[in-house]
Amino acid sequence: MPAANNHTPTAELPAGRPGFLASGIGTALFSSAVFGLSGSFAKSLLETGWSPGAAVTARLTGAALILALPAAWALRGRWHQLRDNWLTIMLFGLIGVAACQLFYFNAVARLSVGVALLLEYLAPVIIVLWLWAASRRRPRLLTSGGTLLSLAGLVLVLDLTGAVKVDLVGVLWGMAAAVCLAIYFFITARENDTLPPIVLASGGLLTGAAVMWLAAATGLLPMAFSTADTTLGPWTTPWWVSLAGLVVLATVLAYTSGIMAARALGSKVASFVSLTEVLFAVLWAWLLLGELPGAIQLLGGVLIVGGVILVRVDELRAPAPAAAGERAGVPASPLEHANDVEPVP
């Protein structure tokens, strides 16, 4: 992204520049909404005898197969893009897809789901701290406030009350999942016009599926399937309905739109918007599983959205990375470039 001219007023914009919602927030919220469906669809399968590993493996495999054809169409005549970007695809599939889910499920095996998810969603804090260390500049006040506000809201949404079992190994697994999630945002936020998002999603899911099958073959991941009917809200449906929802909605659409959003917003903002996935998951569980969210969870959702707005406003007010680096006497960091993929407002 070219650096902005320090003397050019922000009001002098070319016609048709995207607004607040059109610049990626809407896409990011849609991605969070469909990602949030995964919990309800997966739970309906798990309750009939599916193992978590089997559900994840089926999810990734089915999504990879569905995206293979449109990805091939997007690559027609440009197959060299796979060779040029093979490392990005492998890292995305290995770390952002397979490892992140494997580490999360290992954390769930030793901790409550709420604690494991909270640990994984420390990724935004990791991103802020990493950018701080790389640029040697402290986060601005609004970013720091948004970090604390979003994490406080996440705690309320998860409603971590009562006795919580804390296992050191489980905590380490959860932190490993958080690191993978942070890397996922950095990978997907990289400005790369030569690799269509659908190709990155398809290649990453295919890589992730291969890793999951390998883990199952080595005995690391237990696999158990079931063809019993599932329950979604008031409806009793065949098992493949829940699996189709998990694959098509919560994976194909979720990953593709998530990559598009991360490229539009940058890693830091996209990671904060992704926190709303927890709120969407609660709402979907209410509609599909009859789990009504409590007042404290709704309050947490408000805090999460407030934190996202603070970080977004801070991004919009921030000077261009190159200009800021010149004023500070240091070169712009590549991580900052990844964090500011959005057009200069």
XYZ file of C-alpha atoms in Angstrom:
345
model
C 0.000 0.000 0.000
C 1.574 3.318 -1.001
C 2.314 5.652 1.858
C -0.039 8.568 2.279
C 1.229 12.072 1.646
C 1.500 13.807 4.999
C 0.288 17.083 3.496
C -2.763 15.670 1.727
C -5.990 16.248 3.673
C -7.926 13.055 4.332
C -11.049 14.724 2.910
C -9.514 14.758 -0.578
C -10.455 11.221 -1.567
C -11.106 9.708 -4.967
C -14.735 9.021 -5.653
C -15.913 5.551 -4.752
C -13.512 4.860 -1.895
C -15.082 2.349 0.494
C -16.803 3.607 3.615
C -16.608 2.274 7.171
C -18.775 -0.783 6.548
C -17.830 -1.388 2.920
C -14.098 -1.380 3.733
C -14.258 -4.816 5.334
C -16.186 -4.595 8.612
C -19.347 -6.016 7.037
C -17.455 -8.910 5.473
C -15.663 -9.586 8.755
C -18.933 -9.654 10.696
C -20.465 -12.026 8.135
C -17.437 -14.289 8.475
C -17.801 -14.273 12.266
C -21.516 -15.039 11.985
C -21.048 -18.126 9.818
C -17.995 -19.231 11.793
C -20.224 -19.034 14.865
C -22.493 -21.686 13.371
C -19.775 -24.314 13.700
C -20.405 -24.820 17.414
C -24.104 -25.591 16.995
C -23.637 -27.879 13.988
C -20.685 -29.659 15.587
C -22.487 -30.113 18.903
C -25.438 -31.750 17.159
C -22.999 -34.256 15.644
C -21.007 -34.812 18.830
C -24.177 -35.612 20.754
C -24.838 -38.529 18.386
C -21.399 -40.118 18.889
C -19.049 -38.236 16.585
C -15.586 -37.560 18.026
C -14.258 -33.994 17.806
C -11.440 -35.139 15.557
C -13.842 -36.822 13.151
C -16.048 -33.721 12.965
C -13.078 -31.440 12.275
C -11.579 -33.800 9.702
C -14.889 -34.175 7.851
C -15.331 -30.411 7.984
C -11.953 -29.644 6.434
C -12.073 -32.466 3.881
C -15.549 -31.575 2.629
C -14.747 -27.874 2.399
C -11.481 -28.534 0.546
C -13.290 -30.673 -2.035
C -16.016 -28.060 -2.553
C -13.525 -25.243 -3.052
C -11.230 -27.259 -5.330
C -13.243 -26.599 -8.513
C -13.733 -22.835 -8.097
C -10.108 -22.545 -6.979
C -8.981 -24.333 -10.152
C -11.192 -21.974 -12.177
C -9.593 -18.967 -10.473
C -6.152 -20.353 -11.327
C -6.866 -21.122 -14.992
C -3.793 -20.230 -16.988
C -1.993 -19.048 -13.839
C -0.932 -22.263 -12.135
C 2.437 -20.693 -11.393
C 0.688 -18.862 -8.549
C 0.661 -22.106 -6.582
C 4.397 -22.461 -7.020
C 5.011 -18.825 -6.139
C 2.858 -18.967 -2.995
C 3.265 -22.560 -1.847
C 4.823 -21.530 1.472
C 1.939 -19.197 2.346
C -0.586 -21.929 1.532
C 1.278 -24.532 3.557
C 1.659 -22.251 6.573
C -1.991 -21.253 6.418
C -3.141 -24.878 6.263
C -0.654 -26.251 8.771
C -0.769 -23.482 11.381
C -3.949 -21.492 10.795
C -6.212 -24.447 10.103
C -4.912 -27.816 11.329
C -2.599 -26.914 14.224
C -4.937 -24.273 15.621
C -7.831 -26.725 15.829
C -5.684 -29.597 17.080
C -4.202 -27.462 19.855
C -7.630 -26.124 20.783
C -9.113 -29.622 21.098
C -6.155 -30.702 23.231
C -6.856 -27.719 25.494
C -10.533 -28.650 25.673
C -9.548 -32.149 26.771
C -7.904 -30.702 29.906
C -9.836 -27.466 30.510
C -13.421 -26.292 30.314
C -14.484 -25.149 26.856
C -14.840 -21.575 28.107
C -11.306 -21.361 29.488
C -9.830 -23.022 26.388
C -11.660 -20.603 24.077
C -10.640 -17.617 26.189
C -6.999 -18.679 25.971
C -7.227 -19.105 22.197
C -8.743 -15.666 21.790
C -5.759 -14.056 23.453
C -4.521 -13.891 19.838
C -5.421 -10.177 19.448
C -3.323 -9.336 22.503
C -0.454 -11.376 21.059
C -0.747 -9.441 17.790
C -0.696 -6.059 19.536
C 2.312 -7.076 21.650
C 4.123 -8.516 18.643
C 3.593 -5.354 16.614
C 4.758 -3.356 19.635
C 7.976 -5.396 19.870
C 8.588 -5.318 16.106
C 8.006 -1.574 15.683
C 9.401 -0.608 19.124
C 6.481 1.761 19.542
C 3.846 1.391 22.224
C 0.225 0.821 21.146
C -1.825 3.991 21.139
C -4.321 4.643 23.906
C -7.407 3.610 21.922
C -5.792 0.346 20.840
C -4.839 -0.462 24.426
C -8.331 0.429 25.614
C -9.935 -1.635 22.871
C -7.744 -4.604 23.810
C -8.809 -4.515 27.438
C -12.462 -3.801 26.630
C -12.743 -6.655 24.117
C -11.104 -9.174 26.422
C -13.337 -8.070 29.297
C -16.339 -8.542 27.049
C -15.113 -11.977 25.996
C -14.902 -13.025 29.638
C -18.518 -11.928 30.171
C -19.758 -13.679 27.028
C -18.097 -16.913 28.121
C -19.664 -16.398 31.569
C -16.763 -17.962 33.438
C -18.434 -18.334 36.814
C -18.070 -21.000 39.447
C -15.175 -23.358 39.988
C -12.867 -23.615 36.980
C -10.381 -26.452 36.652
C -6.997 -25.130 35.593
C -4.459 -27.556 34.182
C -0.988 -26.246 33.312
C -0.613 -28.514 30.274
C -4.076 -27.499 29.105
C -3.155 -23.827 29.502
C -0.054 -24.379 27.366
C -2.174 -26.049 24.670
C -4.572 -23.106 24.753
C -1.741 -20.606 24.455
C -0.339 -22.586 21.534
C -3.736 -22.316 19.839
C -3.675 -18.538 20.468
C -0.267 -18.243 18.795
C -1.564 -20.218 15.801
C -4.618 -17.978 15.553
C -2.412 -14.863 15.621
C -0.240 -16.315 12.844
C -3.428 -17.083 10.897
C -4.379 -13.396 10.953
C -0.911 -12.328 9.834
C -0.938 -14.831 6.959
C -4.414 -13.911 5.702
C -3.796 -10.159 6.069
C -0.772 -10.144 3.783
C -1.373 -7.997 0.732
C -1.035 -10.447 -2.152
C -2.817 -9.633 -5.383
C -1.396 -12.725 -7.112
C -3.209 -15.270 -4.943
C -7.049 -15.194 -4.980
C -8.604 -15.665 -1.499
C -10.502 -18.754 -2.664
C -7.222 -20.384 -3.723
C -5.640 -19.688 -0.348
C -8.732 -21.034 1.419
C -8.883 -24.176 -0.713
C -5.171 -24.915 -0.485
C -5.101 -24.261 3.241
C -8.120 -26.449 3.943
C -6.686 -29.246 1.801
C -3.398 -29.024 3.691
C -5.246 -28.945 7.009
C -7.351 -31.966 6.070
C -4.245 -33.919 5.071
C -2.617 -33.105 8.421
C -5.761 -34.185 10.304
C -5.921 -37.517 8.449
C -2.231 -38.040 9.180
C -2.829 -37.325 12.869
C -5.684 -39.836 12.853
C -3.575 -42.469 11.098
C -0.857 -42.148 13.742
C -3.386 -42.514 16.566
C -2.956 -38.945 17.782
C -6.553 -38.074 16.866
C -9.373 -40.493 17.760
C -11.948 -40.897 14.968
C -15.569 -41.930 15.574
C -18.488 -41.360 13.185
C -22.246 -41.883 13.487
C -25.214 -41.904 11.092
C -27.816 -41.233 13.789
C -30.223 -38.318 13.272
C -29.249 -34.947 14.728
C -31.361 -32.317 16.496
C -31.360 -28.659 15.459
C -33.902 -26.558 17.301
C -37.329 -28.178 16.989
C -36.242 -30.266 14.003
C -34.817 -33.788 13.822
C -32.633 -33.997 10.745
C -30.374 -36.578 9.065
C -26.738 -36.430 10.163
C -25.662 -35.073 6.796
C -27.709 -31.879 7.277
C -25.593 -30.837 10.243
C -22.433 -31.930 8.437
C -23.430 -29.943 5.337
C -24.010 -26.851 7.464
C -20.671 -27.358 9.171
C -18.881 -27.717 5.836
C -20.651 -25.230 3.555
C -21.661 -22.422 5.914
C -19.222 -22.655 8.823
C -16.169 -23.483 6.720
C -16.389 -22.689 2.979
C -18.130 -19.337 3.350
C -16.476 -18.585 6.696
C -12.860 -19.064 5.607
C -13.281 -17.369 2.221
C -14.990 -14.294 3.651
C -12.545 -14.265 6.572
C -9.552 -14.057 4.242
C -11.223 -11.258 2.263
C -11.953 -9.369 5.484
C -8.420 -9.772 6.837
C -6.958 -8.394 3.622
C -9.320 -5.428 3.743
C -8.869 -4.631 7.437
C -5.393 -5.837 8.376
C -4.444 -8.456 10.948
C -5.075 -6.418 14.106
C -8.554 -5.117 13.249
C -9.652 -8.430 11.699
C -8.589 -10.287 14.830
C -10.648 -7.992 17.034
C -13.734 -8.266 14.823
C -13.354 -12.043 15.012
C -14.077 -11.808 18.744
C -17.724 -11.305 17.786
C -17.691 -14.955 16.667
C -18.208 -15.872 20.321
C -21.297 -13.665 20.508
C -22.658 -15.087 17.256
C -22.003 -18.605 18.537
C -24.110 -17.845 21.619
C -26.933 -16.452 19.488
C -26.898 -19.435 17.112
C -26.889 -21.799 20.076
C -29.989 -19.993 21.335
C -31.782 -20.410 17.992
C -30.621 -23.928 17.091
C -30.013 -25.544 20.477
C -32.412 -23.635 22.706
C -29.608 -22.169 24.837
C -30.849 -18.690 25.773
C -28.009 -16.202 26.400
C -28.079 -14.450 29.750
C -27.917 -10.726 30.428
C -24.224 -10.924 31.342
C -23.437 -12.483 27.943
C -25.318 -9.736 26.120
C -23.370 -7.142 28.111
C -20.175 -8.900 27.088
C -21.215 -8.647 23.461
C -21.657 -4.894 23.838
C -18.151 -4.614 25.311
C -16.676 -6.677 22.469
C -18.287 -4.464 19.832
C -17.109 -1.387 21.769
C -13.545 -2.682 21.771
C -13.712 -3.385 18.029
C -14.926 0.170 17.398
C -12.088 1.645 19.478
C -9.450 -0.327 17.574
C -11.082 0.525 14.249
C -11.193 4.252 15.087
C -7.533 4.086 16.141
C -6.638 2.475 12.824
C -8.492 5.160 10.868
C -6.762 7.935 12.823
C -3.298 6.383 12.533
C -0.711 7.880 10.149
C 0.608 5.746 7.301
C 3.280 3.266 8.499
C 6.011 4.666 6.256
C 5.302 8.243 7.287
C 5.229 7.318 10.962
C 8.495 5.451 10.607
C 10.152 8.397 8.880
C 9.083 10.741 11.683
C 10.382 8.310 14.311
C 13.614 7.752 12.414
C 13.015 4.005 11.929
C 11.926 2.050 8.842
C 8.378 0.763 8.593
C 7.958 -2.791 9.802
C 6.620 -5.454 7.409
C 4.233 -6.477 10.186
C 2.852 -2.952 10.231
C 2.272 -3.194 6.513
C 0.338 -6.390 7.066
C -1.647 -4.647 9.737
C -2.596 -1.714 7.505
C -3.743 -3.389 4.325
C -6.862 -1.223 4.235
C -6.888 1.826 1.936
C -5.810 5.051 3.612
C -9.047 6.884 4.587
